[in-house]
Amino acid sequence: MPETRIQSRNRAAILDAGLEVFSRYGFRGATLDQIAGEAGLSKPNLLYYFQSKEAIHRALLLQLMDAWLEPLRDIDPAGEPLDEMLDYVRRKLALSRDYPRESRLFANEILSGAPHIDDTLASTLRDLVDGAAALIADWVAEGRLAQVDPHHTIMSVWALTQHYADFDVQVRAVLDTDDPLRGAEAHLTKLFDRLLRPGA
Amino acid sequence: MPETRIQSRNRAAILDAGLEVFSRYGFRGATLDQIAGEAGLSKPNLLYYFQSKEAIHRALLLQLMDAWLEPLRDIDPAGEPLDEMLDYVRRKLALSRDYPRESRLFANEILSGAPHIDDTLASTLRDLVDGAAALIADWVAEGRLAQVDPHHTIMSVWALTQHYADFDVQVRAVLDTDDPLRGAEAHLTKLFDRLLRPGA
DNA sequence: CGTGCATTTTACCGATTGGTCAAATCATTG
DNA sequence: CAATGATTTGACCAATCGGTAAAATGCACG
C-alpha cells in the first residue's frame, strides 16, 4: 500500500514541526503538545503517524546525518586541493544558511551527550572523517596544501560554519546586519585560504 | 546577616548541580528533581535556597557572562597585536578546557533563542565586542595585523574555542585521543597566526 | 448510496512537572 | 539545658507530561 497524499502531507507537517521544536529545546525540552500545535494536529493524531516522541526525533536525526555529511563526501581527490577545500567550506556554510534548524537539532543532540546517535557517530562519521583526513594529509605531504593537522582542520570547518546557524541569535546581536552569512562567506574563505594555501 | 557555612555550602552544591543538569538538557529539559538529586538535597530544600527553577538558572547565567567575556577585556591595546590576539585565543580555549559546563550552558541558552539574556546580549556583549573590533581595525589599519573583518574574526575565535567544549562528544568520536585540547591549541595558534600575521 | 477503511477526535490514564505548606528536626547561643 | 531561629522533610497540589482506547468522522470506490 503506497502512501496516500494525506499521509505524506501530515508526516511532512509533523517532521517539520518536530524539527522546529526539537531544534530549539532539545529532545527532553520539547513536548508532543508543542509539536502537535505547530503541526496543526491533535496529539493523538500525531501518534497515529508516529509511534512515539522518540520515533519523530529518530526520523529527523536519520534524514539529517546523510545530508549533513554530504559536503565531505563531495571533496574530489582529483581536484585542485585548495579549491576543493574552499569549496567544501562554502558547501558547508550553505548548509548552515539553508538548514539552520537541522544544524541546531544536531547541536542539541551533541550537547546532551548524543544519546541517540552514539553508534553512528563512532562508525559512519568516523570513517568519513578519517578518509577525508587521509586525503588532506596526502595533499600536505605533496606540498599542495600548507602544513596542518587534517582532523583539526576538518573540525574547524564544522565549528566555524555551524556557528553561524547555531548561534544565530548571538551573531545577529554582535553583527548588526540582517544578512550575517554574506560577510561570513568572505571571511571564512579568507581564513581557510590563509590557513591552507601552500607557501611559495 | 552574613551567609552561614551551611548556606554557602548548599547554595554552591545547588549551583554546581544546576550547572551540570542545565548544561546538558537546557532550561526546559532540566528538572528540579534531577538537580536536587545531583545536589544531594530534597526538592523542597532546593526551593528553600532558590525561589524557583528560573532563579537557579538566572544565577548561573549571571556568574557565567562575566567570566566568559573576561578574556576579551584582557586584550592589551598597548601590546604587540599578533601576540595579544594569539594570547586571547589561548585564554578563550583555556576557558573551554576548564569550564566546559559553563560553555554548554551558554550554548544551550543561545540555541533556544537566548530568552533569558536578550538584553545583556544586546548591550554589554555588544559594547565589548565593538570595542575590541575597533582595536583590531586600528591594528589592521596600521599594518600590524593582516587585513581581516574584526567582528567575524572575534566570532571565529568564539566558534573554534567553544566547539571543543560544546561538541566534546563529537570531537572525541572523531579524534580518538583522550586529550583533544592539546592538539587544539597548536592547531588554533597556527590558524590564527596565518590569518592575522601581517604580510612581509 | 452505502460499505469499508483511513483518519480524527474525545475522553482519559498514570507519571512527572514546578511549586507549596506545615510540621519536624537541627544547630546555635544565652 | 532551654529556647529560638535555621534547616529539612513528607505530604500534597494543580498542571502538564507521553501515551492509549474507543468512538466518531471522513473518504474512496463499487
Short mmCIF file of C-alpha atoms (C1' of nucleotides) in Angstrom, two decimals:
data_model
loop_
_atom_site.label_atom_id
_atom_site.label_comp_id
_atom_site.label_asym_id
_atom_site.label_seq_id
_atom_site.Cartn_x
_atom_site.Cartn_y
_atom_site.Cartn_z
CA MET A 1 0.00 0.00 0.00
CA PRO A 2 1.59 3.25 -1.17
CA GLU A 3 1.50 6.38 0.93
CA THR A 4 -1.61 8.47 0.36
CA ARG A 5 -1.45 12.21 -0.25
CA ILE A 6 -2.90 12.93 3.16
CA GLN A 7 -0.37 10.66 4.82
CA SER A 8 2.64 12.22 3.20
CA ARG A 9 1.30 15.70 3.88
CA ASN A 10 0.76 15.01 7.57
CA ARG A 11 4.01 13.14 8.03
CA ALA A 12 5.83 16.04 6.44
CA ALA A 13 4.00 18.54 8.63
CA ILE A 14 4.89 16.56 11.75
CA LEU A 15 8.54 16.26 10.82
CA ASP A 16 8.70 19.95 10.05
CA ALA A 17 7.05 20.82 13.36
CA GLY A 18 9.28 18.38 15.21
CA LEU A 19 12.34 19.93 13.61
CA GLU A 20 11.18 23.36 14.70
CA VAL A 21 10.62 22.35 18.31
CA PHE A 22 13.39 19.79 18.84
CA SER A 23 15.96 22.15 17.34
CA ARG A 24 15.07 24.86 19.83
CA TYR A 25 14.57 22.90 23.05
CA GLY A 26 16.32 19.58 22.54
CA PHE A 27 14.70 16.20 22.96
CA ARG A 28 13.82 16.48 26.62
CA GLY A 29 12.75 20.10 26.42
CA ALA A 30 10.37 19.51 23.53
CA THR A 31 6.79 18.36 24.14
CA LEU A 32 4.36 16.48 21.95
CA ASP A 33 1.70 19.13 22.54
CA GLN A 34 4.08 21.77 21.23
CA ILE A 35 4.85 19.73 18.14
CA ALA A 36 1.20 18.90 17.61
CA GLY A 37 0.25 22.55 17.87
CA GLU A 38 2.99 23.56 15.46
CA ALA A 39 1.85 20.90 13.01
CA GLY A 40 -1.80 21.86 13.33
CA LEU A 41 -2.81 18.42 14.52
CA SER A 42 -4.11 16.94 17.74
CA LYS A 43 -1.71 15.00 19.91
CA PRO A 44 -3.39 11.62 19.39
CA ASN A 45 -3.36 12.33 15.70
CA LEU A 46 0.39 12.83 15.90
CA LEU A 47 0.76 9.43 17.47
CA TYR A 48 -1.30 7.92 14.70
CA TYR A 49 1.54 8.74 12.32
CA PHE A 50 4.50 8.24 14.63
CA GLN A 51 4.65 5.64 17.36
CA SER A 52 6.32 7.90 19.91
CA LYS A 53 8.11 11.14 20.60
CA GLU A 54 11.37 9.31 20.10
CA ALA A 55 10.24 8.00 16.70
CA ILE A 56 9.82 11.54 15.40
CA HIS A 57 13.20 12.52 16.78
CA ARG A 58 14.85 9.44 15.34
CA ALA A 59 13.40 10.06 11.90
CA LEU A 60 14.71 13.61 11.96
CA LEU A 61 18.21 12.63 13.03
CA LEU A 62 18.36 9.94 10.39
CA GLN A 63 17.47 12.17 7.47
CA LEU A 64 19.81 14.79 8.89
CA MET A 65 23.04 12.83 9.17
CA ASP A 66 23.05 11.95 5.50
CA ALA A 67 22.59 15.47 4.20
CA TRP A 68 25.00 16.75 6.80
CA LEU A 69 27.95 14.68 5.72
CA GLU A 70 27.38 15.07 2.01
CA PRO A 71 29.71 18.04 1.53
CA LEU A 72 32.52 15.99 3.00
CA ARG A 73 31.84 13.16 0.56
CA ASP A 74 31.87 15.63 -2.32
CA ILE A 75 35.53 16.53 -1.91
CA ASP A 76 37.19 15.41 -5.12
CA PRO A 77 40.54 13.68 -4.62
CA ALA A 78 41.41 14.51 -8.23
CA GLY A 79 40.68 18.21 -7.88
CA GLU A 80 42.95 21.11 -7.06
CA PRO A 81 43.47 20.77 -3.27
CA LEU A 82 42.98 24.38 -2.22
CA ASP A 83 39.92 24.82 -4.42
CA GLU A 84 38.44 21.59 -3.15
CA MET A 85 38.88 22.68 0.45
CA LEU A 86 37.46 26.15 -0.10
CA ASP A 87 34.53 24.67 -1.99
CA TYR A 88 33.97 22.34 0.90
CA VAL A 89 33.85 25.29 3.30
CA ARG A 90 31.34 27.07 1.10
CA ARG A 91 29.14 24.00 0.73
CA LYS A 92 29.11 23.52 4.48
CA LEU A 93 28.30 27.18 5.06
CA ALA A 94 25.46 26.90 2.57
CA LEU A 95 24.01 24.08 4.66
CA SER A 96 24.06 26.32 7.70
CA ARG A 97 22.30 29.04 5.74
CA ASP A 98 19.67 26.80 4.18
CA TYR A 99 19.10 24.37 7.03
CA PRO A 100 19.70 26.18 10.32
CA ARG A 101 17.13 24.09 12.16
CA GLU A 102 18.85 20.87 11.17
CA SER A 103 22.09 22.37 12.39
CA ARG A 104 20.59 23.24 15.76
CA LEU A 105 18.97 19.83 16.03
CA PHE A 106 22.37 18.25 15.64
CA ALA A 107 23.94 20.69 18.08
CA ASN A 108 21.31 19.91 20.70
CA GLU A 109 21.89 16.21 20.29
CA ILE A 110 25.64 16.56 20.75
CA LEU A 111 25.26 18.96 23.67
CA SER A 112 23.16 16.46 25.56
CA GLY A 113 25.79 13.77 25.02
CA ALA A 114 24.50 12.33 21.75
CA PRO A 115 22.45 9.58 23.44
CA HIS A 116 20.57 8.82 20.23
CA ILE A 117 23.38 8.62 17.71
CA ASP A 118 26.35 7.26 19.59
CA ASP A 119 26.97 4.34 17.23
CA THR A 120 26.59 6.35 14.04
CA LEU A 121 28.96 8.92 15.43
CA ALA A 122 31.56 6.29 16.21
CA SER A 123 31.33 4.46 12.88
CA THR A 124 29.99 6.25 9.79
CA LEU A 125 31.14 9.70 10.76
CA ARG A 126 34.46 8.47 12.00
CA ASP A 127 35.19 6.59 8.78
CA LEU A 128 34.24 9.52 6.60
CA VAL A 129 36.37 11.92 8.57
CA ASP A 130 39.34 9.58 8.57
CA GLY A 131 39.03 9.24 4.83
CA ALA A 132 38.95 12.97 4.25
CA ALA A 133 41.76 13.48 6.76
CA ALA A 134 43.93 10.97 4.90
CA LEU A 135 43.29 12.83 1.68
CA ILE A 136 44.29 16.12 3.26
CA ALA A 137 47.37 14.51 4.75
CA ASP A 138 48.39 13.36 1.27
CA TRP A 139 47.90 16.82 -0.16
CA VAL A 140 50.00 18.25 2.64
CA ALA A 141 52.73 15.68 2.06
CA GLU A 142 52.78 16.56 -1.63
CA GLY A 143 53.18 20.21 -0.71
CA ARG A 144 49.87 21.11 -2.34
CA LEU A 145 48.42 22.30 0.96
CA ALA A 146 50.18 24.07 3.81
CA GLN A 147 51.14 22.04 6.86
CA VAL A 148 48.06 21.49 9.03
CA ASP A 149 46.53 18.85 11.26
CA PRO A 150 43.87 17.28 9.00
CA HIS A 151 41.43 16.28 11.73
CA HIS A 152 41.53 19.62 13.48
CA THR A 153 41.21 21.37 10.14
CA ILE A 154 38.01 19.49 9.31
CA MET A 155 36.63 20.25 12.74
CA SER A 156 37.48 23.90 12.25
CA VAL A 157 35.29 23.93 9.18
CA TRP A 158 32.45 22.43 11.15
CA ALA A 159 32.88 24.76 14.09
CA LEU A 160 33.02 27.91 12.01
CA THR A 161 30.17 27.11 9.64
CA GLN A 162 27.81 25.66 12.23
CA HIS A 163 28.40 28.63 14.46
CA TYR A 164 26.51 30.90 12.09
CA ALA A 165 23.44 28.66 12.28
CA ASP A 166 23.56 27.54 15.91
CA PHE A 167 24.50 30.88 17.46
CA ASP A 168 22.42 32.91 15.06
CA VAL A 169 20.92 34.96 17.90
CA GLN A 170 24.35 35.91 19.19
CA VAL A 171 25.73 36.52 15.73
CA ARG A 172 22.95 38.97 14.96
CA ALA A 173 23.34 40.69 18.32
CA VAL A 174 27.02 41.26 17.64
CA LEU A 175 26.99 41.94 13.93
CA ASP A 176 24.02 44.26 13.46
CA THR A 177 23.35 43.16 9.92
CA ASP A 178 20.32 41.36 8.58
CA ASP A 179 22.43 39.03 6.48
CA PRO A 180 25.35 37.79 8.59
CA LEU A 181 26.04 34.96 6.18
CA ARG A 182 27.18 37.27 3.39
CA GLY A 183 30.16 38.60 5.31
CA ALA A 184 30.74 35.15 6.73
CA GLU A 185 31.49 33.58 3.37
CA ALA A 186 34.12 36.16 2.51
CA HIS A 187 35.68 35.90 5.95
CA LEU A 188 35.79 32.11 6.04
CA THR A 189 37.14 31.88 2.52
CA LYS A 190 39.95 34.22 3.51
CA LEU A 191 40.58 32.35 6.75
CA PHE A 192 40.92 28.94 5.15
CA ASP A 193 42.82 30.30 2.18
CA ARG A 194 45.47 31.67 4.51
CA LEU A 195 45.48 28.51 6.58
CA LEU A 196 45.77 26.08 3.70
CA ARG A 197 47.48 27.86 0.80
CA PRO A 198 50.88 26.24 0.34
CA GLY A 199 53.87 28.52 0.89
CA ALA A 200 55.80 29.84 -2.11
CA MET B 1 23.02 38.66 58.40
CA PRO B 2 26.07 37.08 56.77
CA GLU B 3 25.86 33.77 54.98
CA THR B 4 26.39 30.76 57.24
CA ARG B 5 28.71 27.91 56.32
CA ILE B 6 25.80 25.58 55.69
CA GLN B 7 24.11 28.15 53.47
CA SER B 8 27.11 28.75 51.29
CA ARG B 9 27.81 25.03 51.06
CA ASN B 10 24.27 24.21 49.94
CA ARG B 11 24.00 27.15 47.59
CA ALA B 12 27.24 26.09 45.97
CA ALA B 13 26.07 22.48 45.72
CA ILE B 14 22.83 23.58 44.09
CA LEU B 15 24.56 25.84 41.59
CA ASP B 16 27.01 23.09 40.72
CA ALA B 17 24.20 20.58 40.26
CA GLY B 18 22.20 23.09 38.26
CA LEU B 19 25.17 23.73 36.03
CA GLU B 20 25.57 20.02 35.44
CA VAL B 21 21.93 19.48 34.50
CA PHE B 22 21.12 22.75 32.70
CA SER B 23 24.26 22.48 30.60
CA ARG B 24 23.23 19.07 29.33
CA TYR B 25 19.49 19.46 28.80
CA GLY B 26 18.84 23.19 28.58
CA PHE B 27 16.40 25.08 30.74
CA ARG B 28 13.24 23.32 29.64
CA GLY B 29 14.81 19.88 29.55
CA ALA B 30 16.20 20.10 33.07
CA THR B 31 14.08 19.17 36.07
CA LEU B 32 14.24 20.24 39.68
CA ASP B 33 14.21 16.62 40.80
CA GLN B 34 17.28 15.97 38.68
CA ILE B 35 19.07 18.97 40.13
CA ALA B 36 18.00 18.11 43.66
CA GLY B 37 19.24 14.55 43.25
CA GLU B 38 22.54 15.75 41.81
CA ALA B 39 22.94 18.18 44.71
CA GLY B 40 22.05 15.58 47.32
CA LEU B 41 19.09 17.59 48.61
CA SER B 42 15.34 17.19 48.60
CA LYS B 43 13.36 19.25 46.14
CA PRO B 44 11.64 21.41 48.78
CA ASN B 45 15.04 22.00 50.29
CA LEU B 46 16.26 23.28 46.92
CA LEU B 47 13.45 25.77 46.88
CA TYR B 48 14.38 26.91 50.35
CA TYR B 49 17.60 28.29 48.88
CA PHE B 50 16.33 29.38 45.47
CA GLN B 51 12.88 30.73 44.83
CA SER B 52 12.38 28.88 41.56
CA LYS B 53 13.93 26.85 38.79
CA GLU B 54 14.44 30.05 36.89
CA ALA B 55 16.26 31.65 39.82
CA ILE B 56 18.90 28.93 39.73
CA HIS B 57 19.26 29.29 36.01
CA ARG B 58 19.47 33.07 36.24
CA ALA B 59 22.16 32.93 38.92
CA LEU B 60 24.21 30.60 36.74
CA LEU B 61 23.93 32.74 33.62
CA LEU B 62 24.84 35.84 35.57
CA GLN B 63 28.04 34.48 37.04
CA LEU B 64 28.84 32.99 33.64
CA MET B 65 28.67 36.06 31.43
CA ASP B 66 31.27 37.89 33.43
CA ALA B 67 33.89 35.16 33.39
CA TRP B 68 33.09 34.46 29.78
CA LEU B 69 33.88 37.90 28.49
CA GLU B 70 36.97 38.43 30.63
CA PRO B 71 39.49 37.23 28.04
CA LEU B 72 38.15 39.83 25.62
CA ARG B 73 38.63 42.57 28.22
CA ASP B 74 42.19 41.42 28.81
CA ILE B 75 43.39 42.30 25.33
CA ASP B 76 46.03 44.97 25.84
CA PRO B 77 45.81 47.86 23.34
CA ALA B 78 49.44 48.67 24.11
CA GLY B 79 50.68 45.16 23.45
CA GLU B 80 52.06 43.58 20.30
CA PRO B 81 48.94 42.95 18.16
CA LEU B 82 49.63 39.42 16.97
CA ASP B 83 50.74 38.28 20.42
CA GLU B 84 47.69 39.86 22.01
CA MET B 85 45.37 38.09 19.60
CA LEU B 86 47.05 34.70 19.97
CA ASP B 87 47.02 35.08 23.73
CA TYR B 88 43.34 35.88 23.53
CA VAL B 89 42.73 32.68 21.60
CA ARG B 90 44.65 30.67 24.17
CA ARG B 91 42.81 32.27 27.08
CA LYS B 92 39.46 31.53 25.46
CA LEU B 93 40.50 27.95 24.76
CA ALA B 94 41.57 27.59 28.37
CA LEU B 95 38.07 28.60 29.42
CA SER B 96 36.63 25.85 27.25
CA ARG B 97 39.01 23.38 28.82
CA ASP B 98 38.44 24.44 32.41
CA TYR B 99 34.74 25.30 32.26
CA PRO B 100 33.09 23.09 29.65
CA ARG B 101 29.80 23.04 31.54
CA GLU B 102 29.59 26.81 31.54
CA SER B 103 30.28 26.74 27.83
CA ARG B 104 27.46 24.29 27.20
CA LEU B 105 25.13 26.26 29.43
CA PHE B 106 25.72 29.29 27.28
CA ALA B 107 25.34 27.29 24.09
CA ASN B 108 22.01 25.89 25.24
CA GLU B 109 20.76 29.33 26.08
CA ILE B 110 21.68 30.69 22.66
CA LEU B 111 20.31 27.64 20.86
CA SER B 112 16.90 28.14 22.44
CA GLY B 113 16.90 31.77 21.34
CA ALA B 114 18.51 33.34 24.42
CA PRO B 115 15.17 34.12 26.10
CA HIS B 116 16.87 34.83 29.42
CA ILE B 117 19.73 37.07 28.37
CA ASP B 118 18.44 39.03 25.42
CA ASP B 119 19.16 42.45 26.94
CA THR B 120 22.62 41.58 28.18
CA LEU B 121 23.44 40.15 24.81
CA ALA B 122 22.35 43.29 23.06
CA SER B 123 24.14 45.73 25.38
CA THR B 124 27.15 44.56 27.43
CA LEU B 125 28.33 41.99 24.95
CA ARG B 126 27.73 44.23 22.01
CA ASP B 127 29.71 47.09 23.51
CA LEU B 128 32.62 44.88 24.45
CA VAL B 129 32.78 43.33 21.03
CA ASP B 130 32.56 46.68 19.28
CA GLY B 131 35.42 47.95 21.44
CA ALA B 132 37.63 45.01 20.64
CA ALA B 133 36.67 45.16 16.98
CA ALA B 134 37.66 48.83 16.83
CA LEU B 135 41.03 47.96 18.34
CA ILE B 136 41.58 45.23 15.77
CA ALA B 137 40.53 47.58 13.00
CA ASP B 138 43.17 50.06 14.19
CA TRP B 139 45.84 47.40 14.22
CA VAL B 140 44.85 46.35 10.71
CA ALA B 141 44.94 49.97 9.52
CA GLU B 142 48.41 50.36 10.98
CA GLY B 143 49.53 47.27 9.11
CA ARG B 144 50.29 45.45 12.34
CA LEU B 145 47.70 42.78 11.59
CA ALA B 146 46.70 41.29 8.24
CA GLN B 147 43.52 42.52 6.60
CA VAL B 148 40.51 40.84 8.29
CA ASP B 149 36.95 41.61 9.26
CA PRO B 150 37.26 42.35 13.00
CA HIS B 151 33.80 41.19 14.03
CA HIS B 152 33.96 37.95 12.10
CA THR B 153 37.45 37.35 13.43
CA ILE B 154 36.27 37.63 17.03
CA MET B 155 33.39 35.31 16.32
CA SER B 156 35.78 32.85 14.73
CA VAL B 157 37.67 32.71 18.00
CA TRP B 158 34.46 32.00 19.85
CA ALA B 159 33.27 29.40 17.39
CA LEU B 160 36.54 27.49 17.33
CA THR B 161 37.26 27.50 21.04
CA GLN B 162 33.72 26.81 22.20
CA HIS B 163 33.46 23.95 19.75
CA TYR B 164 35.93 21.90 21.75
CA ALA B 165 33.78 22.24 24.86
CA ASP B 166 30.28 22.10 23.39
CA PHE B 167 30.88 19.33 20.87
CA ASP B 168 33.19 17.37 23.12
CA VAL B 169 31.37 14.12 22.38
CA GLN B 170 31.79 14.58 18.65
CA VAL B 171 35.36 15.79 18.97
CA ARG B 172 36.32 12.67 20.89
CA ALA B 173 34.48 10.42 18.46
CA VAL B 174 36.43 11.91 15.57
CA LEU B 175 39.81 12.45 17.14
CA ASP B 176 40.40 9.25 19.11
CA THR B 177 42.60 10.91 21.70
CA ASP B 178 41.92 11.37 25.37
CA ASP B 179 43.19 14.95 25.34
CA PRO B 180 41.74 16.73 22.30
CA LEU B 181 42.59 20.12 23.74
CA ARG B 182 46.33 19.58 23.44
CA GLY B 183 46.30 19.33 19.67
CA ALA B 184 43.66 22.03 19.54
CA GLU B 185 45.92 24.69 21.00
CA ALA B 186 48.65 24.06 18.47
CA HIS B 187 46.16 23.98 15.62
CA LEU B 188 44.32 27.14 16.62
CA THR B 189 47.52 29.03 17.26
CA LYS B 190 48.67 28.13 13.77
CA LEU B 191 45.30 29.01 12.26
CA PHE B 192 45.11 32.46 13.78
CA ASP B 193 48.78 33.14 13.21
CA ARG B 194 48.32 32.57 9.49
CA LEU B 195 45.10 34.55 9.46
CA LEU B 196 46.41 37.56 11.33
CA ARG B 197 50.18 37.78 10.78
CA PRO B 198 50.81 40.87 8.68
CA GLY B 199 52.33 40.23 5.25
CA ALA B 200 56.00 40.93 4.63
"C1'" DC C 1 -25.92 5.45 -1.98
"C1'" DG C 2 -23.61 2.54 1.16
"C1'" DT C 3 -19.91 -0.10 2.71
"C1'" DG C 4 -15.26 -0.45 4.44
"C1'" DC C 5 -11.16 1.55 5.64
"C1'" DA C 6 -8.36 5.59 6.80
"C1'" DT C 7 -8.36 9.42 9.69
"C1'" DT C 8 -9.53 12.31 13.56
"C1'" DT C 9 -11.41 13.40 17.98
"C1'" DT C 10 -12.95 12.98 22.81
"C1'" DA C 11 -12.07 11.34 26.97
"C1'" DC C 12 -8.96 9.55 29.68
"C1'" DC C 13 -4.62 7.22 32.08
"C1'" DG C 14 -0.62 7.08 35.37
"C1'" DA C 15 3.67 9.52 35.90
"C1'" DT C 16 6.12 13.60 36.33
"C1'" DT C 17 6.36 18.60 36.27
"C1'" DG C 18 7.35 23.06 39.25
"C1'" DG C 19 6.00 24.52 43.50
"C1'" DT C 20 3.59 25.00 48.46
"C1'" DC C 21 2.81 24.22 53.37
"C1'" DA C 22 3.02 22.89 57.91
"C1'" DA C 23 5.24 20.01 60.81
"C1'" DA C 24 9.53 18.08 62.30
"C1'" DT C 25 14.38 18.39 63.14
"C1'" DC C 26 18.66 20.61 63.64
"C1'" DA C 27 22.08 23.88 65.33
"C1'" DT C 28 23.39 27.83 67.97
"C1'" DT C 29 23.55 30.79 71.66
"C1'" DG C 30 22.26 32.57 76.22
"C1'" DC D 1 19.88 22.68 79.18
"C1'" DA D 2 16.36 25.52 77.16
"C1'" DA D 3 14.80 28.10 73.72
"C1'" DT D 4 14.79 30.15 69.36
"C1'" DG D 5 15.65 30.52 64.71
"C1'" DA D 6 17.62 27.99 60.71
"C1'" DT D 7 17.06 23.96 58.11
"C1'" DT D 8 14.89 19.80 56.38
"C1'" DT D 9 11.22 16.72 55.45
"C1'" DG D 10 6.76 14.45 53.96
"C1'" DA D 11 2.52 15.13 52.23
"C1'" DC D 12 0.37 17.35 48.92
"C1'" DC D 13 -1.28 20.47 44.78
"C1'" DA D 14 -2.76 21.74 40.02
"C1'" DA D 15 -0.81 21.46 35.58
"C1'" DT D 16 1.47 19.04 32.18
"C1'" DC D 17 3.96 15.04 30.51
"C1'" DG D 18 3.86 10.91 26.92
"C1'" DG D 19 0.66 7.81 25.56
"C1'" DT D 20 -3.97 4.83 24.98
"C1'" DA D 21 -8.87 3.31 23.81
"C1'" DA D 22 -12.80 3.71 21.53
"C1'" DA D 23 -16.00 6.15 19.38
"C1'" DA D 24 -16.87 9.43 15.75
"C1'" DT D 25 -15.91 11.17 11.31
"C1'" DG D 26 -14.11 11.46 6.62
"C1'" DC D 27 -13.31 9.45 2.17
"C1'" DA D 28 -12.90 6.43 -1.83
"C1'" DC D 29 -14.91 3.02 -4.54
"C1'" DG D 30 -18.24 -0.45 -6.11
#
